[in-house]
mmCIF file of C-alpha atoms in Angstrom:
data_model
loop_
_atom_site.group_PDB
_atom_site.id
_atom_site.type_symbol
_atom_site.label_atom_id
_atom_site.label_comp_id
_atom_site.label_asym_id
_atom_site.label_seq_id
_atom_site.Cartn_x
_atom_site.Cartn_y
_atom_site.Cartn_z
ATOM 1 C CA UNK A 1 -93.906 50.259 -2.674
ATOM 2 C CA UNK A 2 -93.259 46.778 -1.359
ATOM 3 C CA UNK A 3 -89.780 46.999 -1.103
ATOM 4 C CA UNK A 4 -90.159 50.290 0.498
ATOM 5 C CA UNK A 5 -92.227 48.132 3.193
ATOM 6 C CA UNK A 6 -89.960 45.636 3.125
ATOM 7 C CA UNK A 7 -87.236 48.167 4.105
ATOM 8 C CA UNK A 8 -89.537 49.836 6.942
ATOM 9 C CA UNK A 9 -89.993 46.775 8.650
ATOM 10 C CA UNK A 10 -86.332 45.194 8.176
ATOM 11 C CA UNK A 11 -85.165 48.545 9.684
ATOM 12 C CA UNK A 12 -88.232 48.100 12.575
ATOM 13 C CA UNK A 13 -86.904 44.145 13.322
ATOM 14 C CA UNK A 14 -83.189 45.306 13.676
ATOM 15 C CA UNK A 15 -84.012 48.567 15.675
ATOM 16 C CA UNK A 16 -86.587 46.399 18.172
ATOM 17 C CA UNK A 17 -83.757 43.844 18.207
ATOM 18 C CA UNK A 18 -80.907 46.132 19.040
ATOM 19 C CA UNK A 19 -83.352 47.638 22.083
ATOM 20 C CA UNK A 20 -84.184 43.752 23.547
ATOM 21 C CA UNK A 21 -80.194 43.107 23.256
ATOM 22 C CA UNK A 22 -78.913 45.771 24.708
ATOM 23 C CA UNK A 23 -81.384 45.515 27.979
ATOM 24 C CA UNK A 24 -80.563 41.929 28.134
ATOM 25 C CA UNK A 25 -76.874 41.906 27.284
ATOM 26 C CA UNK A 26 -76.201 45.453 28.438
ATOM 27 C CA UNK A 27 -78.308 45.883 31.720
ATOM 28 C CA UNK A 28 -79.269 42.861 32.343
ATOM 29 C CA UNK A 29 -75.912 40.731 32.115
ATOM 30 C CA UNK A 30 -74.120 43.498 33.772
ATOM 31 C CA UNK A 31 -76.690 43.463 36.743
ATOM 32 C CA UNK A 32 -76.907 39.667 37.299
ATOM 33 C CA UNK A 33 -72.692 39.443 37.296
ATOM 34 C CA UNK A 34 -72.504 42.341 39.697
ATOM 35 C CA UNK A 35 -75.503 41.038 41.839
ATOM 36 C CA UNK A 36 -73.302 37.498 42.481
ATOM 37 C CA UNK A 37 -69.981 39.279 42.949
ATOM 38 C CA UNK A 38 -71.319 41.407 45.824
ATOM 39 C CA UNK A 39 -73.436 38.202 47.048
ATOM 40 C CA UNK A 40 -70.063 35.927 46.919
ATOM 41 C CA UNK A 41 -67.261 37.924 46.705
ATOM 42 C CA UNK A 42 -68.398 41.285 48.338
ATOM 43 C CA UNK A 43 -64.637 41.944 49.037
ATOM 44 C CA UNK A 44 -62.646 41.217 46.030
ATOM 45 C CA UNK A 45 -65.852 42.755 43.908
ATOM 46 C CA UNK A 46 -65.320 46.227 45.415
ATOM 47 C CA UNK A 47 -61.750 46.567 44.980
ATOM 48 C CA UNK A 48 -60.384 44.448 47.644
ATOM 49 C CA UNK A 49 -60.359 47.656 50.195
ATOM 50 C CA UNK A 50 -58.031 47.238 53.117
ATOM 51 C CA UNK A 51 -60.083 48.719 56.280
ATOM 52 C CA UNK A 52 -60.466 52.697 57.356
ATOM 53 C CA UNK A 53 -60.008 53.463 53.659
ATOM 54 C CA UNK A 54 -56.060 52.703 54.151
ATOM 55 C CA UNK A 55 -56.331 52.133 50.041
ATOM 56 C CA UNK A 56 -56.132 48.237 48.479
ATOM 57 C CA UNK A 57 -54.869 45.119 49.158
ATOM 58 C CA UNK A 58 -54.161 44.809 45.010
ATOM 59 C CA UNK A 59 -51.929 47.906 44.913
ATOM 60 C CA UNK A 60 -48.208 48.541 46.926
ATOM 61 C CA UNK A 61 -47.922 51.253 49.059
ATOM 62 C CA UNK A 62 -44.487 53.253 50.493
ATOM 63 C CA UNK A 63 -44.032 53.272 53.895
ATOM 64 C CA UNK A 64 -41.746 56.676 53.666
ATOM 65 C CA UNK A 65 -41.697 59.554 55.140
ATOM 66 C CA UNK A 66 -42.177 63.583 53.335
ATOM 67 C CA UNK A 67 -38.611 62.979 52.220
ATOM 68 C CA UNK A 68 -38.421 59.701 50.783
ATOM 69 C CA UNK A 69 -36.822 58.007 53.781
ATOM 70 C CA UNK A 70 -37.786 54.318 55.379
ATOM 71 C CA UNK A 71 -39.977 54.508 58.046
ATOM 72 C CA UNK A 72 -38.248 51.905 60.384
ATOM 73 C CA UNK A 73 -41.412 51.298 62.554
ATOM 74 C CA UNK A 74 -42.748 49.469 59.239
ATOM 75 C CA UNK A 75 -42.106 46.770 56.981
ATOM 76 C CA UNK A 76 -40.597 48.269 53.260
ATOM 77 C CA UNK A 77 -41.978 47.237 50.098
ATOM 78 C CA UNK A 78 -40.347 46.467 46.944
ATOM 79 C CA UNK A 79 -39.367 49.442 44.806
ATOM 80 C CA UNK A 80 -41.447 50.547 42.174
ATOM 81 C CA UNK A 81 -41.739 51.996 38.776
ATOM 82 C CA UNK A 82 -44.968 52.956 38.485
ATOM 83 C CA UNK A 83 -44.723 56.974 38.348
ATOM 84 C CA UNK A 84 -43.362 58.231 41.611
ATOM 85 C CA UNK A 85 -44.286 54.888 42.797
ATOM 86 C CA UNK A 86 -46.897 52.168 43.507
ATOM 87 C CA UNK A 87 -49.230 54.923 40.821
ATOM 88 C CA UNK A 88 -52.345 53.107 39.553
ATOM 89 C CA UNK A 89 -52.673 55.690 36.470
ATOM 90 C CA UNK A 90 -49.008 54.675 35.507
ATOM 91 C CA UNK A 91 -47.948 50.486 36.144
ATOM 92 C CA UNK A 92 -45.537 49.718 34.576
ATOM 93 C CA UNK A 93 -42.408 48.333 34.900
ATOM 94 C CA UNK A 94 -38.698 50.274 33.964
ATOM 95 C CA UNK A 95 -38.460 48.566 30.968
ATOM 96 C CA UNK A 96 -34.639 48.434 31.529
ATOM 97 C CA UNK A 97 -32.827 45.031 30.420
ATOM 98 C CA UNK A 98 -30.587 42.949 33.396
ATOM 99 C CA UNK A 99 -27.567 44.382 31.455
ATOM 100 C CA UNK A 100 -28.865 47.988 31.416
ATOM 101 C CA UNK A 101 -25.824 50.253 33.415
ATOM 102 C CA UNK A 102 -28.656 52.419 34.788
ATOM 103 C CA UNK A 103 -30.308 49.157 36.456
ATOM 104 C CA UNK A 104 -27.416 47.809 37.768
ATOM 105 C CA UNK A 105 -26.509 51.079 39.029
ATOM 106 C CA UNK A 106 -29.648 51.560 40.888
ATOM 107 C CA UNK A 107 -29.774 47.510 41.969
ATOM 108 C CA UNK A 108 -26.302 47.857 43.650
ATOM 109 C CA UNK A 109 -27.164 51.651 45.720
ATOM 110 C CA UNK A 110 -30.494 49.990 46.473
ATOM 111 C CA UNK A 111 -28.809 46.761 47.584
ATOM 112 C CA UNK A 112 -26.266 48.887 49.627
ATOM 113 C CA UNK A 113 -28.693 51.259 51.464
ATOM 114 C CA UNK A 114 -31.028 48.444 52.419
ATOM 115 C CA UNK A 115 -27.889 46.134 54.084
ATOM 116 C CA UNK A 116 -27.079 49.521 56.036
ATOM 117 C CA UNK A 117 -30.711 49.954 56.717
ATOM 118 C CA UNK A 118 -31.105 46.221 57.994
ATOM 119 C CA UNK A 119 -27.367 45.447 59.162
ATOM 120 C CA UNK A 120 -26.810 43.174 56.875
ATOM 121 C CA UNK A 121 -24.201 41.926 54.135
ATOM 122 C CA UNK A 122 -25.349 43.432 50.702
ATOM 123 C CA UNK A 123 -25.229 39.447 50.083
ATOM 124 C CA UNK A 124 -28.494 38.852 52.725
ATOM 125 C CA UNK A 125 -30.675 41.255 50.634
ATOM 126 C CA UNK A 126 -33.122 39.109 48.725
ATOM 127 C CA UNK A 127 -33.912 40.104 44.590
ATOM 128 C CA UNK A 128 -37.342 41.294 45.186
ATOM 129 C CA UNK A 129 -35.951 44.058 47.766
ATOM 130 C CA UNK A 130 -34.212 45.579 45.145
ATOM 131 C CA UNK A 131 -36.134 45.323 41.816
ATOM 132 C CA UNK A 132 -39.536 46.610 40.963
ATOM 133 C CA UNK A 133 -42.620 44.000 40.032
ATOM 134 C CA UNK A 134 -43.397 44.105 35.810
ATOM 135 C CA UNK A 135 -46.452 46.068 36.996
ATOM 136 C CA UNK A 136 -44.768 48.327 39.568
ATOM 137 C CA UNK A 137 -48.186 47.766 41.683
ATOM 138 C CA UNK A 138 -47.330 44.729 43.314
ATOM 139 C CA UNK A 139 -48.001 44.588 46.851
ATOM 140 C CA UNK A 140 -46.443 41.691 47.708
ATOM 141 C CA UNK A 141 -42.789 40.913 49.321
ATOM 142 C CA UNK A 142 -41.328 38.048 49.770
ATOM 143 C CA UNK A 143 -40.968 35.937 53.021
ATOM 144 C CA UNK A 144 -37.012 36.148 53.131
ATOM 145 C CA UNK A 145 -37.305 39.844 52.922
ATOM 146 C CA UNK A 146 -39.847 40.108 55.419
ATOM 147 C CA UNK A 147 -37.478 38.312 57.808
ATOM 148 C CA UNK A 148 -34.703 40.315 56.858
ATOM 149 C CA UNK A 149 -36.721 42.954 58.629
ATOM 150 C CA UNK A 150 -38.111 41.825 61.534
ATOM 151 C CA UNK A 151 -34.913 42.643 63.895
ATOM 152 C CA UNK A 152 -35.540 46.493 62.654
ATOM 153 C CA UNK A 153 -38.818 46.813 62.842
ATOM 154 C CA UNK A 154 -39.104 45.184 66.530
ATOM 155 C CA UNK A 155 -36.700 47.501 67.448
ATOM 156 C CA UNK A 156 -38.211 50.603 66.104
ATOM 157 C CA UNK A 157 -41.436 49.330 67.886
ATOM 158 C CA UNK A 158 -40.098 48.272 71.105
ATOM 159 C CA UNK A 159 -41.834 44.896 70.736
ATOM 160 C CA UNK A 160 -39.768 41.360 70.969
ATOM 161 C CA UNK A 161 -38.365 40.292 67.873
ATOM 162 C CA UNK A 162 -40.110 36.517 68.310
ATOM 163 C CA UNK A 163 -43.443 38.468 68.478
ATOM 164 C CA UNK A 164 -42.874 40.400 64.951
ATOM 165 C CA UNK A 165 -41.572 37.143 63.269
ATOM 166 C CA UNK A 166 -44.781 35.608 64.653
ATOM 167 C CA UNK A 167 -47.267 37.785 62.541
ATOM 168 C CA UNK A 168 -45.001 37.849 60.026
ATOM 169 C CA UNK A 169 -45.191 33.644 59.854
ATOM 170 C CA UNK A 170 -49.323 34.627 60.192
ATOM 171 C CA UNK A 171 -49.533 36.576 57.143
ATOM 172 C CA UNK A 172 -47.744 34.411 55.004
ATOM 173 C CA UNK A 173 -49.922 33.579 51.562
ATOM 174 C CA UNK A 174 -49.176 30.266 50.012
ATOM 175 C CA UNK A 175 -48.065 29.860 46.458
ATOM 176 C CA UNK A 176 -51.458 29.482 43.614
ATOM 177 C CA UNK A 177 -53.262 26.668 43.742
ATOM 178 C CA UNK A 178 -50.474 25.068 45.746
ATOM 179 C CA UNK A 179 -47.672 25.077 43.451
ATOM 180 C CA UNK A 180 -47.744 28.397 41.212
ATOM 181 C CA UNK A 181 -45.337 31.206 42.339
ATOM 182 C CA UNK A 182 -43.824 31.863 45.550
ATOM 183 C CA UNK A 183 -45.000 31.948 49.340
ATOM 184 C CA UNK A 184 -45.447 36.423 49.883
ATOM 185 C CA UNK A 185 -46.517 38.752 52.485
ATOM 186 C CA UNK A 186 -49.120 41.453 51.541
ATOM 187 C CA UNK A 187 -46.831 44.294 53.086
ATOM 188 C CA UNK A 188 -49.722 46.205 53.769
ATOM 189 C CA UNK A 189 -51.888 43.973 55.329
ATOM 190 C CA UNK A 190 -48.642 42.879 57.419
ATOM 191 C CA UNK A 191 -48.044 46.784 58.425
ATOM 192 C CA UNK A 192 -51.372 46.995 59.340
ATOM 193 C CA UNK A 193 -51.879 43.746 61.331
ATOM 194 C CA UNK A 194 -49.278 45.197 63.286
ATOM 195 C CA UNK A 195 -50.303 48.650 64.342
ATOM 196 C CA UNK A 196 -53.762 46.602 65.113
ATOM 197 C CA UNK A 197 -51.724 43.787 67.740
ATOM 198 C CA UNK A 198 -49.880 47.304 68.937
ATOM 199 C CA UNK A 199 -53.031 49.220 69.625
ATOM 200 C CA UNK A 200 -54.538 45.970 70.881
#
């Protein structure tokens, strides 16, 4: 009979315990850490959402049109992997080694159709213009191939090309606390800064 009660009241401590944790821990916790990101970091909490729902500043878009084909009104973004490209349900990168014949195949078209695209020696056309990011998400180019675009996209735009290399120099994101990575340009943000100054 004792250890019977004994049992019955272990069981009762663990089961009250298990409720109190799981408010505290479970609800509570969650709460509180959601409560300060939308207090201090409303933007970055919610998905970092680039305005009139145009999708997020963390994820690469195309700027193509229905057939696959540059817009030339916009800056391009890297290539990507990630299912038919810049896919959220699918990052990843192509898994393909730098001595792969498929990748070097596909680095040396892409290489060749963006120096036509941009008038440029295939030699001009920075790395990250013709390889997909390890995610196949990233929405980031860098500065050099930013430049590289500027004459085209000024162009395309009717707009002077000291103007476009302006907001390009204004979107410009420094390297990680000052010294980790590279300087890049959100393409997005970039593309969108610039129908904005268009429209303005």
């Amino acid at each position: 009979m004792s250890s019977t009660r004994t049992a019955l009241r272990t069981t009762g401590v663990a089961v009250r315990a298990m409720l109190i944790l799981t408010l505290v821990l479970g609800v509570g916790y969650t709460l509180v850490v959601t409560g300060i990101g939308q207090l201090l970091l409303p933007s970055q909490a919610n998905g970092s959402p680039l305005p009139d729902d145009k999708g997020s500043a963390l994820i690469g878009q195309s700027f193509t049109d229905a057939d696959g084909e540059a817009l030339p009104e916009y800056f391009q973004s890297r290539p990507s992997a990630a299912g038919d490209g810049y896919d959220g349900t699918s990052s990843g990168g192509s898994n393909l080694g730098p001595e792969n014949a498929d990748l070097i195949t596909a680095i040396q078209e892409r290489k060749a159709a963006i120096a036509a695209r941009e008038g440029v020696d295939p030699s001009e056309v920075p790395a990250d213009a013709v390889t997909a990011s390890g995610s196949g998400l990233d929405p980031h180019i860098s500065v050099a191939y930013a430049l590289l675009q500027v004459p085209r996209v000024a162009e395309a735009r009717g707009l002077p090309e000291a103007e476009v290399r302006a907001l390009v120099a204004s979107r410009i994101q420094g390297r990680d606390l000052g010294f980790l990575g590279e300087e890049r340009i959100n393409v997005a943000e970039l593309n969108l800064a610039l129908d904005e100054q268009e429209g303005a």
